[in-house]
mmCIF file of C-alpha atoms in Angstrom:
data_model
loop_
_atom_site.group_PDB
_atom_site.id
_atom_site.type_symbol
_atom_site.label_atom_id
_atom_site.label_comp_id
_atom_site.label_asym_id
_atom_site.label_seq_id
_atom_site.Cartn_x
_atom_site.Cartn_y
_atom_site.Cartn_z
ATOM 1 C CA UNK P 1470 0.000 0.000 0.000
ATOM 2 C CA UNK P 1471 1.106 3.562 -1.348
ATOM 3 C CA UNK P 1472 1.402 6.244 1.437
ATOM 4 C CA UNK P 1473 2.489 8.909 -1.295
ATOM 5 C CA UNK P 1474 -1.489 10.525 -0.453
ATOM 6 C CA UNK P 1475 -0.776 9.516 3.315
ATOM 7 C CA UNK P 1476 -1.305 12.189 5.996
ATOM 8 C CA UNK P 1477 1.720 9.951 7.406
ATOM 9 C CA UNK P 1478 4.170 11.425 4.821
ATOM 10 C CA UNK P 1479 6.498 14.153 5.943
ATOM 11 C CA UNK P 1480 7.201 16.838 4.377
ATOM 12 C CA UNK P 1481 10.817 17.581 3.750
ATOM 13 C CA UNK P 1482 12.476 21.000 5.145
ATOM 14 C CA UNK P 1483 12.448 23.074 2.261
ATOM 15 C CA UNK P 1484 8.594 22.584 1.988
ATOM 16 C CA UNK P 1485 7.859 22.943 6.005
ATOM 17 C CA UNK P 1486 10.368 26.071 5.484
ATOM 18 C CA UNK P 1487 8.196 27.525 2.917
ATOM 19 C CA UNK P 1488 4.936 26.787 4.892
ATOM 20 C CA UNK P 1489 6.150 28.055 7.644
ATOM 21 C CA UNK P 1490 6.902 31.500 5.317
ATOM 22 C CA UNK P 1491 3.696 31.524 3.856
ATOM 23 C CA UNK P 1492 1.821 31.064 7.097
ATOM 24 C CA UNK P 1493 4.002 33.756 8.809
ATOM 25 C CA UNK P 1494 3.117 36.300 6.069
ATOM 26 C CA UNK P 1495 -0.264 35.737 6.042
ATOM 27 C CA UNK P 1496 -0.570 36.073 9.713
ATOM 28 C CA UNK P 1497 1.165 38.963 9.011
ATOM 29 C CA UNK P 1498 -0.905 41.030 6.561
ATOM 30 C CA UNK P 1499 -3.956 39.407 7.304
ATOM 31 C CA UNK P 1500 -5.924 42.866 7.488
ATOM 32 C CA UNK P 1501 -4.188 44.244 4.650
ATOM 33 C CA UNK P 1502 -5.278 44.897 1.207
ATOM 34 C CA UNK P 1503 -3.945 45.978 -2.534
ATOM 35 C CA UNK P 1504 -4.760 49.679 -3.696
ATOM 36 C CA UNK P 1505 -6.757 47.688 -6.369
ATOM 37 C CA UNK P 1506 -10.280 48.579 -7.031
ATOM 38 C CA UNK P 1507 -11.255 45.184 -5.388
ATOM 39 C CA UNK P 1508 -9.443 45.708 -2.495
ATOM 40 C CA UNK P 1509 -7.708 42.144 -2.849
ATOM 41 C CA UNK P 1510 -6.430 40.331 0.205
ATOM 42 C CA UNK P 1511 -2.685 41.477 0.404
ATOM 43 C CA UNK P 1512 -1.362 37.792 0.679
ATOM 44 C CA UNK P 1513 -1.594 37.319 -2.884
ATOM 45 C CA UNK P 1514 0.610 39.943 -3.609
ATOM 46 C CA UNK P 1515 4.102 38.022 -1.536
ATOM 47 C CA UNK P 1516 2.439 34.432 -3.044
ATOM 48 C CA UNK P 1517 2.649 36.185 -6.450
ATOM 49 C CA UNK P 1518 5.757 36.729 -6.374
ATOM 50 C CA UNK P 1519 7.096 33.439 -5.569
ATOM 51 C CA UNK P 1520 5.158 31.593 -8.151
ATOM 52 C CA UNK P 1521 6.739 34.064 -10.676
ATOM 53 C CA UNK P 1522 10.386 33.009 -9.223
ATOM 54 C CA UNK P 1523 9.929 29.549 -9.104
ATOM 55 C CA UNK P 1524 7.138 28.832 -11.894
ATOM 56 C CA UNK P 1525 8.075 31.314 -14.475
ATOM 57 C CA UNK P 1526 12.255 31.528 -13.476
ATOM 58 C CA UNK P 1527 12.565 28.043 -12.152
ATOM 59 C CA UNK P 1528 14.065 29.076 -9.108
ATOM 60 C CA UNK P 1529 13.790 26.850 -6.130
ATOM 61 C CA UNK P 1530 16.102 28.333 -3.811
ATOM 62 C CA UNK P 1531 14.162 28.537 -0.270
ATOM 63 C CA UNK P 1532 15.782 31.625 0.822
ATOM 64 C CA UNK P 1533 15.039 33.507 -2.228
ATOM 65 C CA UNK P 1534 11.431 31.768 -2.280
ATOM 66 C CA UNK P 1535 11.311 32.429 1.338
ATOM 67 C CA UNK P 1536 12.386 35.961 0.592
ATOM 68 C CA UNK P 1537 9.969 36.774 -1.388
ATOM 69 C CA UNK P 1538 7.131 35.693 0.362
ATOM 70 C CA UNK P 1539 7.952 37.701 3.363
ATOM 71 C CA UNK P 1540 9.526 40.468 1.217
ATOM 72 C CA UNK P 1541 7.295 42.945 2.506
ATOM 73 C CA UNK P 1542 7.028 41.904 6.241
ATOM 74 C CA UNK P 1543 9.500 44.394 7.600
ATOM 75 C CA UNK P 1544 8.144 47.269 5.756
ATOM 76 C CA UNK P 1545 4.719 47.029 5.515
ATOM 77 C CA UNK P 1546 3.919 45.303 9.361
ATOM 78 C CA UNK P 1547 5.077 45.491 13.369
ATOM 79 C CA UNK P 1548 7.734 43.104 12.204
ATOM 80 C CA UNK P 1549 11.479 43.745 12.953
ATOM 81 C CA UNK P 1550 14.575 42.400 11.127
ATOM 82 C CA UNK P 1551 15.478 40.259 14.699
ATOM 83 C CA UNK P 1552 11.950 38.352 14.135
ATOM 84 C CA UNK P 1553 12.750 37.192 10.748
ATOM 85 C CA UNK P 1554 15.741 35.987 11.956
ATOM 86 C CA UNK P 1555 14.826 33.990 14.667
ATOM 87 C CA UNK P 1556 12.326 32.640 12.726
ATOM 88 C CA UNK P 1557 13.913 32.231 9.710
ATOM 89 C CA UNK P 1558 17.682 32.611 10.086
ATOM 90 C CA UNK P 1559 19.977 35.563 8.860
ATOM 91 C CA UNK P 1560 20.161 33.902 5.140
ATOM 92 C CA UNK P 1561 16.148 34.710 4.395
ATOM 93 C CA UNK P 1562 16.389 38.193 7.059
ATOM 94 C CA UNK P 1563 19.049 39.326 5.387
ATOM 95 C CA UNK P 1564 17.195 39.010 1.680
ATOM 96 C CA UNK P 1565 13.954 41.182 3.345
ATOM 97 C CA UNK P 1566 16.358 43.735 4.564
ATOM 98 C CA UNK P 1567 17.938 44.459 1.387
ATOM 99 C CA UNK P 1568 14.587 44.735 -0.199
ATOM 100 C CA UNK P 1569 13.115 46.950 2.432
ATOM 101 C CA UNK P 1570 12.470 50.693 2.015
ATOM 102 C CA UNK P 1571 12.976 52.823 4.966
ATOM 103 C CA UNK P 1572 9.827 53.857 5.348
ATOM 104 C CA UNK P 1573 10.788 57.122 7.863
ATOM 105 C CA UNK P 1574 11.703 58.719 4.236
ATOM 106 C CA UNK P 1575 9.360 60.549 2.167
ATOM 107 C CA UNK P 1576 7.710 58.425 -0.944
ATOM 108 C CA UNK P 1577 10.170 60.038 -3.928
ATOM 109 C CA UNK P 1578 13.655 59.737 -1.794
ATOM 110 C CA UNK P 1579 12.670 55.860 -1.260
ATOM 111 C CA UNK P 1580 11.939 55.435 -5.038
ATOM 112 C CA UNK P 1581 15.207 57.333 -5.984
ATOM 113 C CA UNK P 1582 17.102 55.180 -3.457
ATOM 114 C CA UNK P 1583 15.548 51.752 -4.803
ATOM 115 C CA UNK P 1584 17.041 52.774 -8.345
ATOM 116 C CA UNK P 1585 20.627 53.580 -6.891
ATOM 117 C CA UNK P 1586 20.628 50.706 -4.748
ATOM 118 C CA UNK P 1587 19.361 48.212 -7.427
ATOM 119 C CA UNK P 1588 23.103 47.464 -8.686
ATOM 120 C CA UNK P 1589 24.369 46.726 -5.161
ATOM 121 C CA UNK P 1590 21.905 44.258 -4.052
ATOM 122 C CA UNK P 1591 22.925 40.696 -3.538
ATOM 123 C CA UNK P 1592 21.851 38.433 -6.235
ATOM 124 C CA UNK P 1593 19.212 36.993 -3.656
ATOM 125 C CA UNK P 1594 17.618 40.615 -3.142
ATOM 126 C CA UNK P 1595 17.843 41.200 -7.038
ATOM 127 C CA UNK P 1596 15.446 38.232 -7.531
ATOM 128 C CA UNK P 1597 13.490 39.180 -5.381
ATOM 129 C CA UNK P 1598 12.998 42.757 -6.486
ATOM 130 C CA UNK P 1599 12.694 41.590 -10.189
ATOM 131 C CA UNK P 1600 9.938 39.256 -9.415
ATOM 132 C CA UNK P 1601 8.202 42.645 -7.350
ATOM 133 C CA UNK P 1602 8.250 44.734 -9.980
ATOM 134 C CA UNK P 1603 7.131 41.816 -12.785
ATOM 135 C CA UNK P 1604 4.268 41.710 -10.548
ATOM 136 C CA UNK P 1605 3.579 44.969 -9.298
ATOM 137 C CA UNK P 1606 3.562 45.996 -12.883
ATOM 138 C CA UNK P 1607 0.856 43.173 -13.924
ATOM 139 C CA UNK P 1608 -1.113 44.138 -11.268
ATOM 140 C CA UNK P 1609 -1.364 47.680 -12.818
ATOM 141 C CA UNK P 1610 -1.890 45.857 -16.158
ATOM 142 C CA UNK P 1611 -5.070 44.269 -14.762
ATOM 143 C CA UNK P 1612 -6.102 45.380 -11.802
ATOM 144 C CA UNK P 1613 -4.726 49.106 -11.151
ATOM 145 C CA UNK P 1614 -5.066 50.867 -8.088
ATOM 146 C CA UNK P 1615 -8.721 52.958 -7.862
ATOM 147 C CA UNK P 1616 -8.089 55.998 -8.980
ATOM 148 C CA UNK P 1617 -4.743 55.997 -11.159
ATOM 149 C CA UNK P 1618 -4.295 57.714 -14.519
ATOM 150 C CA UNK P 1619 -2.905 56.694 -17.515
ATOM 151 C CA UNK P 1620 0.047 58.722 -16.812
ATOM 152 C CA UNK P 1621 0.580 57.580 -13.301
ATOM 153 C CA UNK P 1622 0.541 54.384 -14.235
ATOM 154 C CA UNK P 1623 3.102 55.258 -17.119
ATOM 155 C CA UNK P 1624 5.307 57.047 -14.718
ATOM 156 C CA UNK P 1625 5.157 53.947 -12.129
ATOM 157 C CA UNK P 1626 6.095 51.817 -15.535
ATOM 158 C CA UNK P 1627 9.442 54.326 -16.400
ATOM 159 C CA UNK P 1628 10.679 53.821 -12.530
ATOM 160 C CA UNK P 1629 9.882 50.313 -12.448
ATOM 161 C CA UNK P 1630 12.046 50.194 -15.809
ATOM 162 C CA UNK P 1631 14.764 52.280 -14.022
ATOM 163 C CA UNK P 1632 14.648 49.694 -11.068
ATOM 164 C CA UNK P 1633 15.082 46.611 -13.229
ATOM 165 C CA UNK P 1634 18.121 48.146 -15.421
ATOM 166 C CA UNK P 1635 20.169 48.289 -12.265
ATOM 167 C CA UNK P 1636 19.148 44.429 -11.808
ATOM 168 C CA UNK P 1637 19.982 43.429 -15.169
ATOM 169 C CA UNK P 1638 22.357 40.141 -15.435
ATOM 170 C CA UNK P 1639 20.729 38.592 -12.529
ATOM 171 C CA UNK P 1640 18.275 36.252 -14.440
ATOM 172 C CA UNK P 1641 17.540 36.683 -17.910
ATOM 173 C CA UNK P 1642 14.640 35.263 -18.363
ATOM 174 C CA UNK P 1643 12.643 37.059 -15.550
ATOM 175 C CA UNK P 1644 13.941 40.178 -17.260
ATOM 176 C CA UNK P 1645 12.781 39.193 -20.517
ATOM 177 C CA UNK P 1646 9.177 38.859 -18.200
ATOM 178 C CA UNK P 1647 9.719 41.705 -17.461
ATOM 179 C CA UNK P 1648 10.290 44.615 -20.185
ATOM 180 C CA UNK P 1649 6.995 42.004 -22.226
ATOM 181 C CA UNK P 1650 5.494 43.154 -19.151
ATOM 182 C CA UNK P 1651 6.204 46.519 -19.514
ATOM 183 C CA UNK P 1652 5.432 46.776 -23.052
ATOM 184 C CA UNK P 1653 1.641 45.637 -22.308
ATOM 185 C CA UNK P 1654 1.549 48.256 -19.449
ATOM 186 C CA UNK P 1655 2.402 51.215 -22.159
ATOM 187 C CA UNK P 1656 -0.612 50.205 -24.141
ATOM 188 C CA UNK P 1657 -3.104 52.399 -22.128
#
């Protein structure tokens, strides 16, 4: 008798590590939403980004999976860079932090510094941003935040662009996502 459907089969650690990330980000944001016009649970925003990496990329690293669901747990909720690494070790911390904005800065200084920075980010961090802005950028595609012009949107695209140039030569084909992604989004 097969126990491959068992409840007795254990998971290994790279899928109990990812549960555990998923579970800790929903917790998380649980009374979050997107800007959308639906308000959609936040959630699917950090498990967006994850299937992008590891469906569309094929990356399976767990930090960088890990990563990127939690990517916006520092900046966005009550919790700290020590938290992530108890629960998660300095590896997948580490990834969040470089990804974080400082949110104590005004709105244009953040997105200036996310452009500058872009080049110096770890590999890790640079997936992780890539896969943000592939799906930030879809989600302004087809579901944009209520209330945003044509030329906000178009001036989100431009930054977003700026962002992912200092990225480049991380992971082609993500990139290649990417500026198709971008493309669609300047046919408003």
């Amino acid at each position: 008798m097969s126990h491959a459907g068992s409840a007795n089969v254990r998971a290994d650690d790279t899928t109990a590590l990812l549960l555990r990330a998923l579970a800790f980000a929903a917790e998380k944001h649980r009374n979050q939403r997107r800007k959308d016009a639906e308000r959609s649970p936040y959630i699917n925003h950090p498990i967006n980004l994850a299937r992008v990496l590891c469906v569309e990329g094929g990356v399976v690293d767990p930090v960088v999976l890990c990563a990127a669901l939690l990517h916006d747990t520092i900046e966005d909720t009550d919790t700290g860079y020590e938290e992530l690494c108890t629960q998660f070790g300095e590896g997948i911390a580490g990834v969040v932090s470089e990804v974080t904005d400082d949110k104590s800065l005004d709105k244009s200084e953040r997105k200036r510094l996310q452009i500058e920075h872009a080049r110096t980010l770890s590999p890790r961090a640079k997936l992780v941003k890539l896969a943000d802005k592939i799906c930030n950028l879809r989600d302004i595609v087809s579901s944009p935040p209520a209330g945003w012009s044509a030329t906000r949107k178009q001036e989100y695209r431009d930054w977003a662009k700026r962002v992912v140039d200092g990225l480049r030569g991380v992971h082609p084909q993500l990139e290649a996502i990417f500026d198709s992604t971008a493309r669609n989004a300047g046919e408003d």
